[in-house]
Amino acid sequence: LPAAYDPFEQAVRAVVGQQVTVKAAVTITRRLVERLGEPLQDALPGLEMLFPTAQAIADDPLDNIGMPSKRAQALRRLAAAVAEGALQLHVEDGADALVQRLCELPGIGPWTAEYIALRGFGVADAFPAADLGLLKAPMWGADGISAKALARRAEAWRPWRAYAAIHIWDNYSKAAKGG
């Protein structure tokens, strides 16, 4: 399962992406990078900025970039914990331990933590059961499926639930595009 080059960047993207469309999350992330990222010298077009450091995000009020204040607070707490070394983003002691550490931070729940494990570290069994795309995929019919019912169903897919999530997201995406 492909993982992000920088787990911290993926964690930031997961928090920014809470309860918004992918398009909105991309816009907010772009604003964050434009505001706090460091410019790259002799950069290729489209690759002009480095992603902001944890300290830069922790120190900024994150106002006027399009995020609700509670989400901005959650992002700043995450960044501060990483910058201070209080939160280590790794899976050496298991993905469940990472998910637990992340969920201890206010504003980060199971969806965000599981998404970080899946996208940030390529954990094959990570499964963000409350993800809207997973719940509303056409394969579940017009009414979709509840997070609780999906989590129960996903137990049969262990230890490969992340692959199932990617398949379901693909089903959702193709339907959204009319295919």
PDB file of C-alpha atoms in Angstrom, residues 90-167:
ATOM      1  CA  HIS A  90       5.568   6.192  13.488  1.00  0.00           C
ATOM      2  CA  VAL A  91       4.134   2.694  13.529  1.00  0.00           C
ATOM      3  CA  GLU A  92       7.079   0.839  15.066  1.00  0.00           C
ATOM      4  CA  ASP A  93       4.927  -0.155  18.050  1.00  0.00           C
ATOM      5  CA  GLY A  94       1.953  -0.951  15.825  1.00  0.00           C
ATOM      6  CA  ALA A  95      -0.715   0.970  13.982  1.00  0.00           C
ATOM      7  CA  ASP A  96      -3.182   0.627  16.862  1.00  0.00           C
ATOM      8  CA  ALA A  97      -0.744   2.474  19.128  1.00  0.00           C
ATOM      9  CA  LEU A  98      -0.431   5.283  16.555  1.00  0.00           C
ATOM     10  CA  VAL A  99      -4.214   5.545  16.254  1.00  0.00           C
ATOM     11  CA  GLN A 100      -4.504   5.670  20.051  1.00  0.00           C
ATOM     12  CA  ARG A 101      -1.807   8.383  20.351  1.00  0.00           C
ATOM     13  CA  LEU A 102      -3.515  10.481  17.689  1.00  0.00           C
ATOM     14  CA  CYS A 103      -6.981  10.086  19.240  1.00  0.00           C
ATOM     15  CA  GLU A 104      -5.633  11.447  22.531  1.00  0.00           C
ATOM     16  CA  LEU A 105      -5.326  14.852  20.847  1.00  0.00           C
ATOM     17  CA  PRO A 106      -8.483  16.993  21.005  1.00  0.00           C
ATOM     18  CA  GLY A 107     -10.026  17.336  17.561  1.00  0.00           C
ATOM     19  CA  ILE A 108      -8.600  14.083  16.222  1.00  0.00           C
ATOM     20  CA  GLY A 109     -10.965  11.146  16.202  1.00  0.00           C
ATOM     21  CA  PRO A 110     -10.935   7.645  14.776  1.00  0.00           C
ATOM     22  CA  TRP A 111     -11.603   8.740  11.164  1.00  0.00           C
ATOM     23  CA  THR A 112      -8.620  11.098  11.128  1.00  0.00           C
ATOM     24  CA  ALA A 113      -6.330   8.688  12.968  1.00  0.00           C
ATOM     25  CA  GLU A 114      -7.212   5.722  10.741  1.00  0.00           C
ATOM     26  CA  TYR A 115      -6.847   7.879   7.624  1.00  0.00           C
ATOM     27  CA  ILE A 116      -3.365   8.966   8.772  1.00  0.00           C
ATOM     28  CA  ALA A 117      -2.415   5.321   9.373  1.00  0.00           C
ATOM     29  CA  LEU A 118      -3.688   4.362   5.911  1.00  0.00           C
ATOM     30  CA  ARG A 119      -2.320   7.245   3.838  1.00  0.00           C
ATOM     31  CA  GLY A 120       0.602   8.338   5.991  1.00  0.00           C
ATOM     32  CA  PHE A 121       2.060   4.914   6.717  1.00  0.00           C
ATOM     33  CA  GLY A 122       0.444   2.498   4.280  1.00  0.00           C
ATOM     34  CA  VAL A 123      -1.057   0.395   7.080  1.00  0.00           C
ATOM     35  CA  ALA A 124      -2.865  -2.382   5.225  1.00  0.00           C
ATOM     36  CA  ASP A 125      -5.504  -2.854   7.932  1.00  0.00           C
ATOM     37  CA  ALA A 126      -6.330   0.815   8.597  1.00  0.00           C
ATOM     38  CA  PHE A 127      -9.982   1.547   7.932  1.00  0.00           C
ATOM     39  CA  PRO A 128     -11.680   4.943   8.435  1.00  0.00           C
ATOM     40  CA  ALA A 129     -15.165   3.441   8.776  1.00  0.00           C
ATOM     41  CA  ALA A 130     -16.903   6.810   9.191  1.00  0.00           C
ATOM     42  CA  ASP A 131     -15.587   8.179   5.880  1.00  0.00           C
ATOM     43  CA  LEU A 132     -18.433   9.688   3.872  1.00  0.00           C
ATOM     44  CA  GLY A 133     -17.161   8.262   0.586  1.00  0.00           C
ATOM     45  CA  LEU A 134     -17.096   4.785   2.096  1.00  0.00           C
ATOM     46  CA  LEU A 135     -20.586   5.179   3.552  1.00  0.00           C
ATOM     47  CA  LYS A 136     -22.214   6.652   0.437  1.00  0.00           C
ATOM     48  CA  ALA A 137     -20.618   4.458  -2.229  1.00  0.00           C
ATOM     49  CA  PRO A 138     -23.231   3.227  -4.716  1.00  0.00           C
ATOM     50  CA  MET A 139     -22.341  -0.380  -3.976  1.00  0.00           C
ATOM     51  CA  TRP A 140     -24.379   0.004  -0.749  1.00  0.00           C
ATOM     52  CA  GLY A 141     -27.519   1.168  -2.559  1.00  0.00           C
ATOM     53  CA  ALA A 142     -29.325   4.503  -2.495  1.00  0.00           C
ATOM     54  CA  ASP A 143     -29.371   4.784   1.308  1.00  0.00           C
ATOM     55  CA  GLY A 144     -25.692   3.976   1.801  1.00  0.00           C
ATOM     56  CA  ILE A 145     -24.520   2.117   4.903  1.00  0.00           C
ATOM     57  CA  SER A 146     -23.998   3.195   8.508  1.00  0.00           C
ATOM     58  CA  ALA A 147     -20.479   3.466   9.921  1.00  0.00           C
ATOM     59  CA  LYS A 148     -21.329   0.808  12.499  1.00  0.00           C
ATOM     60  CA  ALA A 149     -22.602  -1.620   9.841  1.00  0.00           C
ATOM     61  CA  LEU A 150     -19.597  -0.927   7.621  1.00  0.00           C
ATOM     62  CA  ALA A 151     -17.163  -1.490  10.503  1.00  0.00           C
ATOM     63  CA  ARG A 152     -18.862  -4.833  11.243  1.00  0.00           C
ATOM     64  CA  ARG A 153     -18.690  -5.864   7.595  1.00  0.00           C
ATOM     65  CA  ALA A 154     -15.051  -4.768   7.354  1.00  0.00           C
ATOM     66  CA  GLU A 155     -14.021  -7.197  10.109  1.00  0.00           C
ATOM     67  CA  ALA A 156     -14.154  -9.950   7.473  1.00  0.00           C
ATOM     68  CA  TRP A 157     -11.588  -8.046   5.397  1.00  0.00           C
ATOM     69  CA  ARG A 158      -8.851  -8.049   8.062  1.00  0.00           C
ATOM     70  CA  PRO A 159      -5.896  -7.651   7.700  1.00  0.00           C
ATOM     71  CA  TRP A 160      -6.457  -5.941   4.339  1.00  0.00           C
ATOM     72  CA  ARG A 161      -9.177  -3.404   5.129  1.00  0.00           C
ATOM     73  CA  ALA A 162      -7.231  -0.470   3.628  1.00  0.00           C
ATOM     74  CA  TYR A 163      -7.349  -2.173   0.232  1.00  0.00           C
ATOM     75  CA  ALA A 164     -11.104  -2.546   0.626  1.00  0.00           C
ATOM     76  CA  ALA A 165     -11.349   1.165   1.493  1.00  0.00           C
ATOM     77  CA  ILE A 166      -9.437   2.090  -1.652  1.00  0.00           C
ATOM     78  CA  HIS A 167     -11.714  -0.142  -3.741  1.00  0.00           C
TER      79      HIS A 167
END
